[in-house]
PDB file of C-alpha atoms and ligand atoms in Angstrom:
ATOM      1  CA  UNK A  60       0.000   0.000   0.000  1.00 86.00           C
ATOM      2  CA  UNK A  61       1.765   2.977  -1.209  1.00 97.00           C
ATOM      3  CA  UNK A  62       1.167   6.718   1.071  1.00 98.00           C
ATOM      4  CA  UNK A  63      -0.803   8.960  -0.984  1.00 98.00           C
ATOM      5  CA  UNK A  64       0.868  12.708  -1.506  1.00 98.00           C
ATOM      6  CA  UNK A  65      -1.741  14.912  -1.058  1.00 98.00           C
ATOM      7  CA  UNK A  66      -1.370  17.695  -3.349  1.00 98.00           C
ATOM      8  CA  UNK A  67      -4.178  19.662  -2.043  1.00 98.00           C
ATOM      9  CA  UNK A  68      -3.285  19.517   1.449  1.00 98.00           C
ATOM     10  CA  UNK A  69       0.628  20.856   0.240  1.00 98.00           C
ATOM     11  CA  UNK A  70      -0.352  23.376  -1.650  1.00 98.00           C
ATOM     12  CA  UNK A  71      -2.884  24.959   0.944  1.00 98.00           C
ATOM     13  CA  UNK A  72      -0.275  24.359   3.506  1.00 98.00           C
ATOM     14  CA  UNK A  73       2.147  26.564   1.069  1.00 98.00           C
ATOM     15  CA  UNK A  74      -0.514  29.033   0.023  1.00 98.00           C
ATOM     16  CA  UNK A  75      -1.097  29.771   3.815  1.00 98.00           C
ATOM     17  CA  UNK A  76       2.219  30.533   3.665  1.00 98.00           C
ATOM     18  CA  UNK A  77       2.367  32.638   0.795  1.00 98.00           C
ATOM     19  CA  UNK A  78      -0.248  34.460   2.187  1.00 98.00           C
ATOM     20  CA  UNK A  79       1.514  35.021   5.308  1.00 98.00           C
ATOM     21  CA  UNK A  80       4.585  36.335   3.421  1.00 98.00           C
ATOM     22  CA  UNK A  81       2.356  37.989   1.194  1.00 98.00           C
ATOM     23  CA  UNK A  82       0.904  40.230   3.902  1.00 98.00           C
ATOM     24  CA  UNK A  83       4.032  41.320   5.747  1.00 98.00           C
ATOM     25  CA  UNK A  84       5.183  42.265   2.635  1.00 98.00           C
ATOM     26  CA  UNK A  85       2.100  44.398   2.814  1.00 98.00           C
ATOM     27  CA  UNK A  86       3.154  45.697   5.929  1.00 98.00           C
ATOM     28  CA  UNK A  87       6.450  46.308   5.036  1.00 98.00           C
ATOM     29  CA  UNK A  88       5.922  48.200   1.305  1.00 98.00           C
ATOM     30  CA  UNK A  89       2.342  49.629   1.614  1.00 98.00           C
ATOM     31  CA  UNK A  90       1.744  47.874  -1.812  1.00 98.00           C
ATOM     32  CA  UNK A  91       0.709  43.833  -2.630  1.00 98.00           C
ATOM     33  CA  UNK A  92       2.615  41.579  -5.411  1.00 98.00           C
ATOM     34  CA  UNK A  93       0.583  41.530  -8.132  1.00 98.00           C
ATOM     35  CA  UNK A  94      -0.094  39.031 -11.274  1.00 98.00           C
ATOM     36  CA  UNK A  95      -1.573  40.319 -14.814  1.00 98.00           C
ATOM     37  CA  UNK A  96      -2.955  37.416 -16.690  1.00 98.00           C
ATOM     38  CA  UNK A  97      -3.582  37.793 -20.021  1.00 98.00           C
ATOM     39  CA  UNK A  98      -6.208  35.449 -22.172  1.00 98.00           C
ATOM     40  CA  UNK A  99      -6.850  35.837 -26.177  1.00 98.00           C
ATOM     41  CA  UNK A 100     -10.042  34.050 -27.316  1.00 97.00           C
ATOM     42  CA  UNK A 101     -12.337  31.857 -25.480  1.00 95.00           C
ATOM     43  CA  UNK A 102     -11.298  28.437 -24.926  1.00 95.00           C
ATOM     44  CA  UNK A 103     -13.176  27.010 -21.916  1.00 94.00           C
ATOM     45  CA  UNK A 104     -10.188  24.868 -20.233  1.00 92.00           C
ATOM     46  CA  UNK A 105      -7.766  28.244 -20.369  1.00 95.00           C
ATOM     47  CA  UNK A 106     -11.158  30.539 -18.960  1.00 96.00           C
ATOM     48  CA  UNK A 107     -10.846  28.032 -16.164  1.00 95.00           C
ATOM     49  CA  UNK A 108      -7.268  28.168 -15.314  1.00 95.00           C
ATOM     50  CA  UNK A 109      -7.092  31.857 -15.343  1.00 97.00           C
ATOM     51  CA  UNK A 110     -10.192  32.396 -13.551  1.00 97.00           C
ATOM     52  CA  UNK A 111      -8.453  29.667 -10.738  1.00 97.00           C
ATOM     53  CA  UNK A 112      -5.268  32.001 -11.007  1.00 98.00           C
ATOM     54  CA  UNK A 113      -7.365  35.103 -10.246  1.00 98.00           C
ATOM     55  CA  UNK A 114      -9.146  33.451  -7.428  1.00 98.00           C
ATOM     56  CA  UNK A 115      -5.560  32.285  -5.533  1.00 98.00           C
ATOM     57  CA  UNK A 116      -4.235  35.415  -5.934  1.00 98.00           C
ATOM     58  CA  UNK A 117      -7.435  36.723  -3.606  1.00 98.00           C
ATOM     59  CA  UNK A 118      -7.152  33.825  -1.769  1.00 98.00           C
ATOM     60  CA  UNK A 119      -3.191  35.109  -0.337  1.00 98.00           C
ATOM     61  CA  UNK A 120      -3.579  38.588  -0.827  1.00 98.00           C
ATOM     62  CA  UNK A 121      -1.987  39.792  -3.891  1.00 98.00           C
ATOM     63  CA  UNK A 122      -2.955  42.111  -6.598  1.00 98.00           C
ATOM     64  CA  UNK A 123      -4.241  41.163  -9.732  1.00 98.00           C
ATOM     65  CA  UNK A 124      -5.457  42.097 -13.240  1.00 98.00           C
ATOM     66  CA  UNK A 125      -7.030  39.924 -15.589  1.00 98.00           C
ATOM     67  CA  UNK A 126      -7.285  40.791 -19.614  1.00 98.00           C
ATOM     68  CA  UNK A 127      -9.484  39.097 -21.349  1.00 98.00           C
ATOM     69  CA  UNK A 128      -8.859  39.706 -25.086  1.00 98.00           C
ATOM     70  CA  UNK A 129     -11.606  38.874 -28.020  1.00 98.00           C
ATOM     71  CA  UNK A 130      -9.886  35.957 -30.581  1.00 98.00           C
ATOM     72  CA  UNK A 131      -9.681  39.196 -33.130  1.00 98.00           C
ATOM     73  CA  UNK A 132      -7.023  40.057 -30.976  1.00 98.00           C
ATOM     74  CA  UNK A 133      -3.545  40.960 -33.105  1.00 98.00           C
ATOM     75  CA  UNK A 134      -0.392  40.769 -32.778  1.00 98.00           C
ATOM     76  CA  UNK A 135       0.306  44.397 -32.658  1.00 98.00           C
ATOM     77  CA  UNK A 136      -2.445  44.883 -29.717  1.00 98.00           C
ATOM     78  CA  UNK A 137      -0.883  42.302 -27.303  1.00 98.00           C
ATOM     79  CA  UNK A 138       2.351  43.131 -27.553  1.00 98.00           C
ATOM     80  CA  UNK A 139       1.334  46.539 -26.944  1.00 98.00           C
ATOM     81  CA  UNK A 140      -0.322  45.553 -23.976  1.00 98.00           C
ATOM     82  CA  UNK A 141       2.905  43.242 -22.598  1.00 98.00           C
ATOM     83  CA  UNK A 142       5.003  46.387 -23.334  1.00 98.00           C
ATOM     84  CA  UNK A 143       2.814  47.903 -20.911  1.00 98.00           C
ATOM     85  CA  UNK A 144       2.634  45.654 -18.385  1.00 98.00           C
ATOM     86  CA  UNK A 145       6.720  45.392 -18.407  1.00 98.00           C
ATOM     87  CA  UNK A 146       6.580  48.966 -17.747  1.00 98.00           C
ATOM     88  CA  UNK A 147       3.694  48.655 -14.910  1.00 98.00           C
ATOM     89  CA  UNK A 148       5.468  48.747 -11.467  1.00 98.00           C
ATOM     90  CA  UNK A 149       1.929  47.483  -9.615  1.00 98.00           C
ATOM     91  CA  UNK A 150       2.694  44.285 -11.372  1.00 98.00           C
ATOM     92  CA  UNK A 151       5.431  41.773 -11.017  1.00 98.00           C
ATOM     93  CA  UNK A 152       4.491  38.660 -12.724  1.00 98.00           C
ATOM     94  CA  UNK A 153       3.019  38.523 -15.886  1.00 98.00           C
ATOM     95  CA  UNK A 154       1.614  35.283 -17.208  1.00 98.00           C
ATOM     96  CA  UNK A 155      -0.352  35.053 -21.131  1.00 98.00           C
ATOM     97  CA  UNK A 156      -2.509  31.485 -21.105  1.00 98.00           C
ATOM     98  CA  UNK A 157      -0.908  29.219 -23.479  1.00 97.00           C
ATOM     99  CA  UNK A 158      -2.282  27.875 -25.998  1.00 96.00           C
ATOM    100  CA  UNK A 159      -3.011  31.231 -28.090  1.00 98.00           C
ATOM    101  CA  UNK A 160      -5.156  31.769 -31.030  1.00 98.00           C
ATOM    102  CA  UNK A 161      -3.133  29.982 -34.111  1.00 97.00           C
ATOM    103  CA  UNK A 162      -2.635  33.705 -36.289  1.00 98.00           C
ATOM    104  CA  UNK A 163      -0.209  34.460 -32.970  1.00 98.00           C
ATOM    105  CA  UNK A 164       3.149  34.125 -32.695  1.00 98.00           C
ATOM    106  CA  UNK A 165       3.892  32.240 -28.829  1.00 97.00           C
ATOM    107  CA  UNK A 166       7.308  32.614 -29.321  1.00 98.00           C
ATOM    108  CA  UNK A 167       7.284  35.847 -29.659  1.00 98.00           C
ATOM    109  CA  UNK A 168       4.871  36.328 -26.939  1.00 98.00           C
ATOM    110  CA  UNK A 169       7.270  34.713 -24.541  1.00 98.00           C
ATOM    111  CA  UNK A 170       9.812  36.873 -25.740  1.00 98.00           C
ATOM    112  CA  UNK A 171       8.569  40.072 -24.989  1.00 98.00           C
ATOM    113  CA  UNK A 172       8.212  39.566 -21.435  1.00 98.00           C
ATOM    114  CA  UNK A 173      10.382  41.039 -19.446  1.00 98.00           C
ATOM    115  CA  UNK A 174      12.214  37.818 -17.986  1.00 98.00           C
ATOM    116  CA  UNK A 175      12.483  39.606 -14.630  1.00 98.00           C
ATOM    117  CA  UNK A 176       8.561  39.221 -14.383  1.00 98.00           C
ATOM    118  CA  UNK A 177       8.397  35.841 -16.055  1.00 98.00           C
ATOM    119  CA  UNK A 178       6.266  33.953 -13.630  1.00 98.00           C
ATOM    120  CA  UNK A 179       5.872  31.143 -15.766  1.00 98.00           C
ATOM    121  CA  UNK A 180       9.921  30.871 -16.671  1.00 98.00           C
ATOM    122  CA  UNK A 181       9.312  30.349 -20.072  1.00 97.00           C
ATOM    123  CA  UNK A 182      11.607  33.055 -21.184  1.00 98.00           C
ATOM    124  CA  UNK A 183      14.751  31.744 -22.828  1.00 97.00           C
ATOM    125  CA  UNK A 184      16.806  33.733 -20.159  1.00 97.00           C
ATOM    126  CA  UNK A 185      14.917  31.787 -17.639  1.00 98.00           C
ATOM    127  CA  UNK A 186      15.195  28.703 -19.141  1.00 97.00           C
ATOM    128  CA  UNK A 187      18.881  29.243 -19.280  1.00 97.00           C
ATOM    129  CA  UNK A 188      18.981  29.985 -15.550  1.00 97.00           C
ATOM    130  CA  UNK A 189      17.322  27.185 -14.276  1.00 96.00           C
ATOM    131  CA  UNK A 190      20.175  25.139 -16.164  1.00 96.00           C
ATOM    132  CA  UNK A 191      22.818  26.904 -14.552  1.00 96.00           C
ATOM    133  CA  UNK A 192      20.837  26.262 -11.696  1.00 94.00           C
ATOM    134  CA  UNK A 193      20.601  30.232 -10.665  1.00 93.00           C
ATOM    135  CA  UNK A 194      17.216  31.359 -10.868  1.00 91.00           C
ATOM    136  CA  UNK A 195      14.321  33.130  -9.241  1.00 90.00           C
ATOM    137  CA  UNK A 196      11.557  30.995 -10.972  1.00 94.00           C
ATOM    138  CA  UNK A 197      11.185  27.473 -11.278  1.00 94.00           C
ATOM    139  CA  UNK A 198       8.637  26.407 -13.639  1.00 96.00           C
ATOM    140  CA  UNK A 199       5.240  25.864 -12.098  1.00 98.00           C
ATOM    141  CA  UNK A 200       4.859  22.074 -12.443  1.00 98.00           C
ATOM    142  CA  UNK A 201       8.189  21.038 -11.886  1.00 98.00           C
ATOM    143  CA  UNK A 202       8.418  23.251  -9.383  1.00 98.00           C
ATOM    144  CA  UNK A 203       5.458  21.635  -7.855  1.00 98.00           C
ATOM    145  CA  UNK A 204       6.761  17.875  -8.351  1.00 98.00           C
ATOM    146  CA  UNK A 205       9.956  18.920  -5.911  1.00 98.00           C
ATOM    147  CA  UNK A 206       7.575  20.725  -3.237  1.00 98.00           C
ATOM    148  CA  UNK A 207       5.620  17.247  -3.269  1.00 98.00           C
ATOM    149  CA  UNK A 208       8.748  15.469  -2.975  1.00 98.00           C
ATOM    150  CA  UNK A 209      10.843  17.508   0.153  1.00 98.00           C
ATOM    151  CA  UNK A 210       7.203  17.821   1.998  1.00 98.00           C
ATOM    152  CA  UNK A 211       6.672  14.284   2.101  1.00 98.00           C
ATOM    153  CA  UNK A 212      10.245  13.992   3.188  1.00 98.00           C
ATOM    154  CA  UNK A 213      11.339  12.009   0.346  1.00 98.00           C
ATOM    155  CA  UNK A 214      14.766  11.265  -0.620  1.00 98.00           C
ATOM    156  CA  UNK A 215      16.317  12.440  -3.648  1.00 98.00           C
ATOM    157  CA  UNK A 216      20.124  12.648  -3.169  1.00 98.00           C
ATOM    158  CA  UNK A 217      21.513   9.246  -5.198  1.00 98.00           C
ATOM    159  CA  UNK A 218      18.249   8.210  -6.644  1.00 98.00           C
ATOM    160  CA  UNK A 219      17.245   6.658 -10.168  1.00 98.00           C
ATOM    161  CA  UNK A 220      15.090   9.011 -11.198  1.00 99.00           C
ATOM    162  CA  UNK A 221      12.927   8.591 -14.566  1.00 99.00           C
ATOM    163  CA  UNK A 222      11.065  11.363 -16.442  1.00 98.00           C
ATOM    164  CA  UNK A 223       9.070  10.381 -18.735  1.00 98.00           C
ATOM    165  CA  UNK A 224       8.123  12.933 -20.976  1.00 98.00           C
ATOM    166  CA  UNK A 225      10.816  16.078 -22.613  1.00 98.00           C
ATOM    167  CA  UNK A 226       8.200  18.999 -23.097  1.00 97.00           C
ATOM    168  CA  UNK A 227      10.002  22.426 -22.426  1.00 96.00           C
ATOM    169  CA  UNK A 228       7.589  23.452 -19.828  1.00 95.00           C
ATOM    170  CA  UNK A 229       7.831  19.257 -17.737  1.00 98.00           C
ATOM    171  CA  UNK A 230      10.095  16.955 -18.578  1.00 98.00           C
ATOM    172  CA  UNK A 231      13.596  18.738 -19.320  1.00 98.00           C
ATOM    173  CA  UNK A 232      13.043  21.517 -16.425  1.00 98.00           C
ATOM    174  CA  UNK A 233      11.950  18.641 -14.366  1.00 98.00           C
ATOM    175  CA  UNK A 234      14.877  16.501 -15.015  1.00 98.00           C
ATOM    176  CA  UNK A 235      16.791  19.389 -14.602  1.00 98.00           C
ATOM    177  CA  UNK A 236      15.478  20.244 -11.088  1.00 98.00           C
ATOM    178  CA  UNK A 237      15.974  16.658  -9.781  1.00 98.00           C
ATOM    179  CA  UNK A 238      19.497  16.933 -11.284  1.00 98.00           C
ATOM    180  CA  UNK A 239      20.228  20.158  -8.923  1.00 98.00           C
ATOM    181  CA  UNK A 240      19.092  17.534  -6.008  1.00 98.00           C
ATOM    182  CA  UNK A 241      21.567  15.234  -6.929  1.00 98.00           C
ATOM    183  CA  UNK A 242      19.630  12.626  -8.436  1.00 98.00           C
ATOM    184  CA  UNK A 243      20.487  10.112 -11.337  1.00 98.00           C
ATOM    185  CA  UNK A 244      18.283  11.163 -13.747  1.00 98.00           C
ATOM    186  CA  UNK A 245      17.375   9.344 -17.406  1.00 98.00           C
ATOM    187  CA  UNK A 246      15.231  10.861 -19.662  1.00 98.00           C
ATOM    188  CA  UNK A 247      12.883   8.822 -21.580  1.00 98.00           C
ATOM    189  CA  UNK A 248      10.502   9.606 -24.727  1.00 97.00           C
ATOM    190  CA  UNK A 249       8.459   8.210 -27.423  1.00 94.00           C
ATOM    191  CA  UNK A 250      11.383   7.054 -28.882  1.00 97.00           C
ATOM    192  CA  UNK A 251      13.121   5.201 -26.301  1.00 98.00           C
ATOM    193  CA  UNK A 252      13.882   1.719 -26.441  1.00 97.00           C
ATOM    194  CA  UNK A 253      12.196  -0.562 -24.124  1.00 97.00           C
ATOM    195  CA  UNK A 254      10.702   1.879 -22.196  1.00 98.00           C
ATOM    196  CA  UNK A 255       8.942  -0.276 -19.148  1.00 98.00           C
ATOM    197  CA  UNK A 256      12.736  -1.606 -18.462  1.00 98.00           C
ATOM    198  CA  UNK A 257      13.748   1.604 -17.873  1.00 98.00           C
ATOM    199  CA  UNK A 258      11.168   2.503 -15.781  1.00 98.00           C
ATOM    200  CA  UNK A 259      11.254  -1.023 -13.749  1.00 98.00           C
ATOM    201  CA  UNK A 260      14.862   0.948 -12.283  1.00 98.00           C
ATOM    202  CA  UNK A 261      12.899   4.549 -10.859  1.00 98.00           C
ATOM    203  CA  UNK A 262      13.465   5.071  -7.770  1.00 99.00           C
ATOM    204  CA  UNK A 263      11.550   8.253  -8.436  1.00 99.00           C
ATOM    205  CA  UNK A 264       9.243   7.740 -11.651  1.00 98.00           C
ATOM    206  CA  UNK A 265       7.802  11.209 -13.112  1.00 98.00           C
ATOM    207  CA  UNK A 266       5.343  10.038 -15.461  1.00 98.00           C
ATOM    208  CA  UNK A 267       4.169  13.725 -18.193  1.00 98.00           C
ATOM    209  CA  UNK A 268       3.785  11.946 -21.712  1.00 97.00           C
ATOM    210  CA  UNK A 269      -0.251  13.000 -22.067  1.00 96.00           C
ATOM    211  CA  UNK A 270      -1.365   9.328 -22.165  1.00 96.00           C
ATOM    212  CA  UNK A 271      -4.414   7.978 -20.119  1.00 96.00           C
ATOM    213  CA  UNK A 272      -3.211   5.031 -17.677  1.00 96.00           C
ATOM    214  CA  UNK A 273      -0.555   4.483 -19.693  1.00 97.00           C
ATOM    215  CA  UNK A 274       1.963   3.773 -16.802  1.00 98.00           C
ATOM    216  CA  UNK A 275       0.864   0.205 -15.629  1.00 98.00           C
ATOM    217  CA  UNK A 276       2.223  -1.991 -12.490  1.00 98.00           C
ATOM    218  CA  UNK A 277       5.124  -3.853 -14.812  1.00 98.00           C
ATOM    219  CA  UNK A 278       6.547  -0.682 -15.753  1.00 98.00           C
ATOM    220  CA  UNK A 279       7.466   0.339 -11.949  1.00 98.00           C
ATOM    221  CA  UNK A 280       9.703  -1.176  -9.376  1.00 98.00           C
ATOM    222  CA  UNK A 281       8.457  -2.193  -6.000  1.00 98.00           C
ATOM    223  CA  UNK A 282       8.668   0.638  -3.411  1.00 98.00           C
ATOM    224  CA  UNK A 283       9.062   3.495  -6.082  1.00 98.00           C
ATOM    225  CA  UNK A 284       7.594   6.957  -5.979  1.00 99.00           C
ATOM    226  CA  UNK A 285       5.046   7.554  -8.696  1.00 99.00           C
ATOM    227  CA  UNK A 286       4.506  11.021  -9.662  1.00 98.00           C
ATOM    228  CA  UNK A 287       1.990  11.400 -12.247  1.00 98.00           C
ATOM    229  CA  UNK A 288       1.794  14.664 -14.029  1.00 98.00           C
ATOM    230  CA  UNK A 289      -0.538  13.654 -16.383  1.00 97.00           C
ATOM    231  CA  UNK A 290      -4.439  15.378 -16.784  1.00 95.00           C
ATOM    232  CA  UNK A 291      -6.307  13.350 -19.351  1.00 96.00           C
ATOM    233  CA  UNK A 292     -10.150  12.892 -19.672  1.00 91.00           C
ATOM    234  CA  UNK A 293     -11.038   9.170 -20.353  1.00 89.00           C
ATOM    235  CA  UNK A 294     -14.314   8.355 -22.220  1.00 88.00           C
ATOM    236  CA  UNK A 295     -16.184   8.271 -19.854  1.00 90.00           C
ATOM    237  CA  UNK A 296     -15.138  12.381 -18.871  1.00 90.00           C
ATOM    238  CA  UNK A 297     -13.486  10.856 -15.839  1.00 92.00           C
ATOM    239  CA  UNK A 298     -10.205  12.900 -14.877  1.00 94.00           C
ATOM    240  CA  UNK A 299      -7.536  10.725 -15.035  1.00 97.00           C
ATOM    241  CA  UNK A 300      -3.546  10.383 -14.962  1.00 98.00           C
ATOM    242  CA  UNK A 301      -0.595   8.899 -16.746  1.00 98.00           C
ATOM    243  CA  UNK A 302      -0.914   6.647 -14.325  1.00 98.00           C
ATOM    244  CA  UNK A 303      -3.058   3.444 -13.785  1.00 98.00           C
ATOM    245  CA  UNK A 304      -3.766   4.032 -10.208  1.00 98.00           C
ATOM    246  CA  UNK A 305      -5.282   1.053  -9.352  1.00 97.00           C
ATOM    247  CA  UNK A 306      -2.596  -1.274 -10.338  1.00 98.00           C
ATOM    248  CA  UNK A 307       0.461   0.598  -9.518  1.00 98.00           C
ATOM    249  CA  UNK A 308      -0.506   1.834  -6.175  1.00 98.00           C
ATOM    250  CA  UNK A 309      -0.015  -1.405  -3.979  1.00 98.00           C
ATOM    251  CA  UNK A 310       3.561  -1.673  -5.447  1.00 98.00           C
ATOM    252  CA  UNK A 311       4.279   2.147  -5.081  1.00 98.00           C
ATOM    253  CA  UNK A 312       5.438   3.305  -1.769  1.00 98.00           C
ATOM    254  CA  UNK A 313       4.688   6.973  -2.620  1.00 98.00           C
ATOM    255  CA  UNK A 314       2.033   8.282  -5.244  1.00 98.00           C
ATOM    256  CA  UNK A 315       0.134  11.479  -6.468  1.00 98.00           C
ATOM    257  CA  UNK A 316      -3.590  10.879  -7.573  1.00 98.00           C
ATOM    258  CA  UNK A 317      -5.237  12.924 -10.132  1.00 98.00           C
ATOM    259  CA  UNK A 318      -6.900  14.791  -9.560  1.00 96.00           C
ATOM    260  CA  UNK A 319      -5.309  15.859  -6.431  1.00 97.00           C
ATOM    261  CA  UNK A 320      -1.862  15.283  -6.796  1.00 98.00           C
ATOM    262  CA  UNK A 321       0.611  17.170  -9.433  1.00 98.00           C
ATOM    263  CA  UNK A 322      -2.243  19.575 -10.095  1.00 96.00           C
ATOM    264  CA  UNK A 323      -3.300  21.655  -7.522  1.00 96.00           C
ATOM    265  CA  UNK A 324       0.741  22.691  -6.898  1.00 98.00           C
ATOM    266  CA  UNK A 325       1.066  24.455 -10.169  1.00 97.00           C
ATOM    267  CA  UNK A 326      -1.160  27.501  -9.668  1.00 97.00           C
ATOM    268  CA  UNK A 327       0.304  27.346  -5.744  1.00 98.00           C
ATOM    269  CA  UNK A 328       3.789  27.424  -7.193  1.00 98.00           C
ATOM    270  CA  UNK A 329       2.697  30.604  -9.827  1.00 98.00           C
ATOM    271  CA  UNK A 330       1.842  32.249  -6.320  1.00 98.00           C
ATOM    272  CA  UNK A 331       5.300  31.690  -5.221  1.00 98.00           C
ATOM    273  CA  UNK A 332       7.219  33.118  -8.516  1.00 98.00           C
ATOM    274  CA  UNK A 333       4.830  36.561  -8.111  1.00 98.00           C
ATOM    275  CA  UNK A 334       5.860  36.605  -4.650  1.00 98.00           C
ATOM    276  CA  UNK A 335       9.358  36.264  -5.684  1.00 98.00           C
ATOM    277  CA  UNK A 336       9.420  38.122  -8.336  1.00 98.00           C
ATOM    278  CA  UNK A 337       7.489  41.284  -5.662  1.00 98.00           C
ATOM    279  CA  UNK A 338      10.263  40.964  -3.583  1.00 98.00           C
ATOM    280  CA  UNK A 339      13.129  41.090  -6.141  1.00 98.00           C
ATOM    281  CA  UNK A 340      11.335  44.410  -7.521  1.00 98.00           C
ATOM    282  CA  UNK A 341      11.613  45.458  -4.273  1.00 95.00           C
ATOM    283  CA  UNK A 342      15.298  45.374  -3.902  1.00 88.00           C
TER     284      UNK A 342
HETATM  285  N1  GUN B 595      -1.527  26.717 -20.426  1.00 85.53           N
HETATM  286  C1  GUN B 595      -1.527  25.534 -19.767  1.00 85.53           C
HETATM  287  N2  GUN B 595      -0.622  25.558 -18.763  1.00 85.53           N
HETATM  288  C2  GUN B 595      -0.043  26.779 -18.792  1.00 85.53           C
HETATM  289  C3  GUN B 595       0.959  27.404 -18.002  1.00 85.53           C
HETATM  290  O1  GUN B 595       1.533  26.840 -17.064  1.00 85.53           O
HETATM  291  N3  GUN B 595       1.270  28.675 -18.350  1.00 85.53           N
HETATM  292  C4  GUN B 595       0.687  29.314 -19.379  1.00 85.53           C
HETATM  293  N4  GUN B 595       1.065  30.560 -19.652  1.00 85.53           N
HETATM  294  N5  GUN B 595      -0.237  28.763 -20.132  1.00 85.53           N
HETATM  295  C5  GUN B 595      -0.605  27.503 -19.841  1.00 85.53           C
END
């Protein structure tokens, strides 16, 4: 029977915490961090997540503005309104909801942030700093996977530790970050050869490909820690992971559910780059 990592009960632990921080700095500046978010068009899973951002940004105390900007939206008009919000010293993180309307450019999007209020450390600059292993922001989920990890006291130092999955926002920051804690890391893909054997040698087994249940009890080694990153819908509309719970749980000795693991640290861990990011402002 592995222990289930409660994400929910982590990231309200840290958010408390936040909040906390967030309101002596309050105290101390006369003036809250604060988070733009910035939405082009209307799909309804990115109205969720920045309507969720908005509301923990209430929930500890910050500032925050949210743009909501018609699909017709150009090119010309956001960057216009990044170039302002680089220049707006109420607000220190600014975040635009991926995925964007297809006649904009992301990359460029990305770009024009200033990296100094790059919440989501997308920015190149970023992404070079967290390889160096210098930075002020982590990315969110990764970021998230590590809090999970040191809160329930886990090990790292010397581990095998498996990602599955390279996207530039998961799998290489995450490898990255478990690389900082001195663990053995391998990075697998869809092109990796015999996949389950590698995974049969996690100690620590991130599982972010996008793939329902995919992970199954043969493909992880007794006692591991299963992290599942994954967010699919099955059929059925059922929420599920990367992960097949039900079989690799009893060999697991650690594991995240979805919903509930992986997922409710990313927004948390957003909160903690704004916060950040407030305080080096402030300097
Ligand atoms: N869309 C889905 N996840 C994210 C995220 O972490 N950041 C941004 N900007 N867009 C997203």
């Amino acid at each position: 029977m592995a222990k289930i990592i409660d994400g929910k009960a982590i990231s309200a632990e840290i958010r408390g915490e936040i909040k906390e921080a967030a309101a002596k700095f309050f105290e101390e500046n006369g003036y809250r961090p604060g988070l733009a978010v910035v939405i082009v068009g209307e799909d309804p899973a990115s109205q969720v997540y920045v309507r969720n951002k908005k509301k923990a940004c209430d929930e500890v105390g910050f500032y925050s503005e949210v743009y909501e900007l018609p699909e017709s939206t150009t090119q010309e008009e956001l960057n216009a309104l990044i170039d302002k919000l680089n220049g707006d010293s109420k607000i220190h993180g600014i975040l635009c909801q991926l995925p964007l309307p297809k006649h904009l450019d992301e990359k460029e999007v990305i770009l024009r942030i200033d990296p100094s209020k790059d919440v989501d450390a997308f920015h190149p600059v970023n992404v070079g700093n967290i390889m160096i292993g210098e930075y002020s922001f982590l990315p969110c989920t990764p970021a998230g996977v590590m809090e999970l990890l040191y809160r329930s006291g886990i090990e790292i130092s010397g581990k095998e530790c498996v990602v599955v999955g390279r996207s530039n926002i998961v799998g290489k920051p995450q490898a990255m970050l478990l690389l900082h804690a001195n663990g053995t890391v391998t990075i697998c893909h869809s092109r990796t050869k015999d996949l389950s054997e590698v995974c049969r040698r996690a100690d620590i087994l991130v599982a972010a490909i996008g793939k329902a249940d995919f992970f199954t009890a043969d493909m992880v080694k007794e006692g591991a820690v299963v992290i599942d990153v994954g967010m699919n819908r099955r059929a059925d509309g059922k929420l599920t992971g990367d992960v097949d719970f039900a079989s690799v749980e009893p060999k697991a000795s650690y594991i995240t559910p979805v919903p509930g693991g992986v997922g409710p640290m990313t927004i948390t861990m957003l909160m903690k780059n704004t916060l950040t990011s407030a305080i080096n402002h402030n300097k």
